[in-house]
mmCIF file of C-alpha atoms in Angstrom:
data_model
loop_
_atom_site.group_PDB
_atom_site.id
_atom_site.type_symbol
_atom_site.label_atom_id
_atom_site.label_comp_id
_atom_site.label_asym_id
_atom_site.label_seq_id
_atom_site.Cartn_x
_atom_site.Cartn_y
_atom_site.Cartn_z
ATOM 1 C CA MET U 1 0.100 -0.052 0.013
ATOM 2 C CA ASN U 2 1.109 3.548 -0.755
ATOM 3 C CA LYS U 3 1.030 6.538 1.552
ATOM 4 C CA GLU U 4 -2.496 7.726 0.765
ATOM 5 C CA GLU U 5 -3.605 4.157 1.496
ATOM 6 C CA ILE U 6 -1.583 4.151 4.741
ATOM 7 C CA LYS U 7 -3.293 7.368 5.893
ATOM 8 C CA LYS U 8 -6.589 5.806 5.797
ATOM 9 C CA ILE U 9 -5.167 3.389 8.668
ATOM 10 C CA LEU U 10 -2.923 5.483 10.644
ATOM 11 C CA PRO U 11 -3.683 9.199 12.069
ATOM 12 C CA HIS U 12 -0.115 10.324 11.375
ATOM 13 C CA ARG U 13 0.344 13.046 9.009
ATOM 14 C CA GLU U 14 3.386 14.799 7.432
ATOM 15 C CA PRO U 15 5.909 15.590 8.746
ATOM 16 C CA MET U 16 5.428 12.616 11.230
ATOM 17 C CA LEU U 17 4.162 10.131 8.827
ATOM 18 C CA LEU U 18 7.531 8.232 8.465
ATOM 19 C CA VAL U 19 6.315 5.223 6.414
ATOM 20 C CA ASP U 20 6.249 5.550 2.611
ATOM 21 C CA GLU U 21 4.757 1.998 1.621
ATOM 22 C CA VAL U 22 3.911 -1.102 3.437
ATOM 23 C CA GLU U 23 3.089 -4.661 2.198
ATOM 24 C CA LEU U 24 1.081 -6.993 4.583
ATOM 25 C CA ILE U 25 1.982 -10.931 3.966
ATOM 26 C CA ASP U 26 0.834 -13.389 6.514
ATOM 27 C CA GLY U 27 0.506 -11.238 9.568
ATOM 28 C CA VAL U 28 3.769 -9.467 8.910
ATOM 29 C CA ALA U 29 4.131 -5.845 7.808
ATOM 30 C CA TYR U 30 7.030 -5.193 5.416
ATOM 31 C CA GLY U 31 7.458 -1.259 5.233
ATOM 32 C CA LYS U 32 9.823 1.137 3.291
ATOM 33 C CA CYS U 33 11.080 4.405 4.776
ATOM 34 C CA HIS U 34 12.908 6.440 2.163
ATOM 35 C CA ILE U 35 15.334 8.944 3.670
ATOM 36 C CA LYS U 36 15.763 11.947 1.015
ATOM 37 C CA GLY U 37 17.974 14.104 3.265
ATOM 38 C CA ASP U 38 15.440 16.956 3.712
ATOM 39 C CA GLU U 39 13.513 15.429 6.749
ATOM 40 C CA TYR U 40 13.324 17.854 9.724
ATOM 41 C CA PHE U 41 14.777 15.334 11.988
ATOM 42 C CA LEU U 42 18.219 15.452 10.149
ATOM 43 C CA GLN U 43 18.474 19.142 10.511
ATOM 44 C CA GLY U 44 21.217 19.360 13.216
ATOM 45 C CA HIS U 45 21.605 15.659 13.688
ATOM 46 C CA PHE U 46 24.669 15.873 12.854
ATOM 47 C CA PRO U 47 26.010 18.852 10.641
ATOM 48 C CA GLY U 48 27.987 17.470 7.938
ATOM 49 C CA ASN U 49 27.083 13.972 9.019
ATOM 50 C CA PRO U 50 23.242 13.477 8.980
ATOM 51 C CA VAL U 51 21.948 10.255 10.842
ATOM 52 C CA VAL U 52 18.374 9.360 11.355
ATOM 53 C CA PRO U 53 18.005 9.568 15.117
ATOM 54 C CA GLY U 54 17.343 6.142 16.934
ATOM 55 C CA VAL U 55 14.068 7.317 18.407
ATOM 56 C CA ILE U 56 12.871 8.075 14.768
ATOM 57 C CA GLN U 57 13.724 4.588 13.660
ATOM 58 C CA CYS U 58 11.648 3.219 16.475
ATOM 59 C CA GLU U 59 8.945 5.285 15.278
ATOM 60 C CA MET U 60 9.098 3.901 11.756
ATOM 61 C CA LEU U 61 9.055 0.390 13.146
ATOM 62 C CA ALA U 62 5.854 1.413 15.099
ATOM 63 C CA GLN U 63 4.044 2.838 12.327
ATOM 64 C CA SER U 64 4.811 -0.171 10.310
ATOM 65 C CA ALA U 65 3.422 -2.400 12.884
ATOM 66 C CA CYS U 66 0.236 -0.430 13.424
ATOM 67 C CA VAL U 67 -0.416 -0.781 9.616
ATOM 68 C CA LEU U 68 -1.293 -4.472 10.709
ATOM 69 C CA LEU U 69 -4.586 -3.000 12.300
ATOM 70 C CA ALA U 70 -6.109 -2.295 8.909
ATOM 71 C CA SER U 71 -9.176 -4.599 9.757
ATOM 72 C CA GLY U 72 -10.652 -1.477 11.472
ATOM 73 C CA ALA U 73 -9.421 -2.284 15.110
ATOM 74 C CA SER U 74 -7.776 1.194 15.087
ATOM 75 C CA GLU U 75 -10.590 3.179 13.889
ATOM 76 C CA GLY U 76 -11.311 6.254 16.000
ATOM 77 C CA CYS U 77 -8.134 5.634 17.884
ATOM 78 C CA THR U 78 -4.677 6.851 18.351
ATOM 79 C CA PRO U 79 -1.841 4.406 18.721
ATOM 80 C CA LEU U 80 0.397 5.567 21.574
ATOM 81 C CA PHE U 81 3.569 3.781 22.592
ATOM 82 C CA THR U 82 3.505 2.171 25.922
ATOM 83 C CA SER U 83 6.903 0.564 25.970
ATOM 84 C CA LEU U 84 10.288 0.041 24.131
ATOM 85 C CA ASP U 85 12.283 -2.877 25.095
ATOM 86 C CA LYS U 86 15.531 -4.656 23.819
ATOM 87 C CA VAL U 87 16.218 -1.865 21.370
ATOM 88 C CA LYS U 88 19.521 -2.277 19.543
ATOM 89 C CA PHE U 89 21.240 -0.133 17.008
ATOM 90 C CA ARG U 90 23.589 -1.875 14.751
ATOM 91 C CA GLY U 91 23.985 0.545 11.905
ATOM 92 C CA GLN U 92 23.433 4.065 10.844
ATOM 93 C CA VAL U 93 20.451 5.171 8.698
ATOM 94 C CA LYS U 94 21.600 8.057 6.353
ATOM 95 C CA PRO U 95 20.185 10.203 3.494
ATOM 96 C CA GLY U 96 19.693 8.254 0.471
ATOM 97 C CA ASP U 97 19.048 5.045 2.181
ATOM 98 C CA THR U 98 15.802 3.093 2.518
ATOM 99 C CA LEU U 99 15.140 1.457 5.723
ATOM 100 C CA GLU U 100 13.223 -1.718 5.161
ATOM 101 C CA THR U 101 11.119 -2.698 8.060
ATOM 102 C CA GLU U 102 9.762 -6.183 9.088
ATOM 103 C CA CYS U 103 7.264 -5.905 11.883
ATOM 104 C CA GLU U 104 4.585 -8.213 13.511
ATOM 105 C CA ILE U 105 2.061 -8.205 16.460
ATOM 106 C CA THR U 106 3.048 -10.757 18.925
ATOM 107 C CA ARG U 107 0.111 -10.714 21.214
ATOM 108 C CA GLN U 108 -2.795 -8.517 22.275
ATOM 109 C CA ARG U 109 -4.480 -7.799 25.692
ATOM 110 C CA GLY U 110 -7.591 -5.565 25.609
ATOM 111 C CA GLN U 111 -6.440 -2.403 23.843
ATOM 112 C CA PHE U 112 -2.584 -3.081 24.396
ATOM 113 C CA TYR U 113 -0.804 -4.561 21.400
ATOM 114 C CA PHE U 114 2.706 -6.120 21.738
ATOM 115 C CA ALA U 115 5.088 -6.290 18.749
ATOM 116 C CA LYS U 116 8.539 -6.787 17.511
ATOM 117 C CA GLY U 117 10.349 -5.395 14.546
ATOM 118 C CA LYS U 118 13.617 -4.807 12.771
ATOM 119 C CA GLY U 119 14.823 -2.410 10.149
ATOM 120 C CA MET U 120 17.558 -3.017 7.622
ATOM 121 C CA VAL U 121 19.141 -0.910 4.905
ATOM 122 C CA ASN U 122 20.741 -2.940 2.053
ATOM 123 C CA GLY U 123 19.978 -6.178 4.044
ATOM 124 C CA LYS U 124 22.175 -4.858 6.989
ATOM 125 C CA LEU U 125 20.501 -4.829 10.267
ATOM 126 C CA CYS U 126 20.422 -1.300 11.634
ATOM 127 C CA VAL U 127 17.533 -1.518 14.360
ATOM 128 C CA SER U 128 15.654 -4.127 16.349
ATOM 129 C CA ALA U 129 13.137 -3.728 19.320
ATOM 130 C CA GLU U 130 10.122 -5.147 21.020
ATOM 131 C CA PHE U 131 7.607 -2.517 21.649
ATOM 132 C CA SER U 132 4.020 -2.084 22.674
ATOM 133 C CA PHE U 133 1.208 0.319 22.141
ATOM 134 C CA ALA U 134 -2.238 1.254 23.304
ATOM 135 C CA LEU U 135 -5.305 2.192 20.998
ATOM 136 C CA VAL U 136 -6.748 5.155 22.942
ATOM 137 C CA LYS U 137 -9.842 6.619 21.755
ATOM 138 C CA SER U 138 -9.489 9.889 19.929
ATOM 139 C CA GLU U 139 -11.140 12.991 21.439
#
């Protein structure tokens, strides 16, 4: 699915919509985040050596995972992080890179969803994490 289709599922909008495309296959979300170099989060991080901040990489994973709620579970709700665990950064993500994410929801309890994901550039692992989020009714 493209960005316009993703917007039908996620409440995020530019500049915080960070997933460019997602494909759902057998309960796994495969996303792509293209880093052009003009993103707001690269300004000053770091001058002359721009690197995507780790927290932004975690947000990219979470947005990819939330697309798995396309069945309508998230309608009228905002997905909010409730935890990040076992986060590891193995490589840098820089302008010109495409961070390819692979995320799945591992379990659910009420409004809480637990997931795991990883992000790679050219097949090299850059980020991995376990995380959870809650679907909170939008006001």
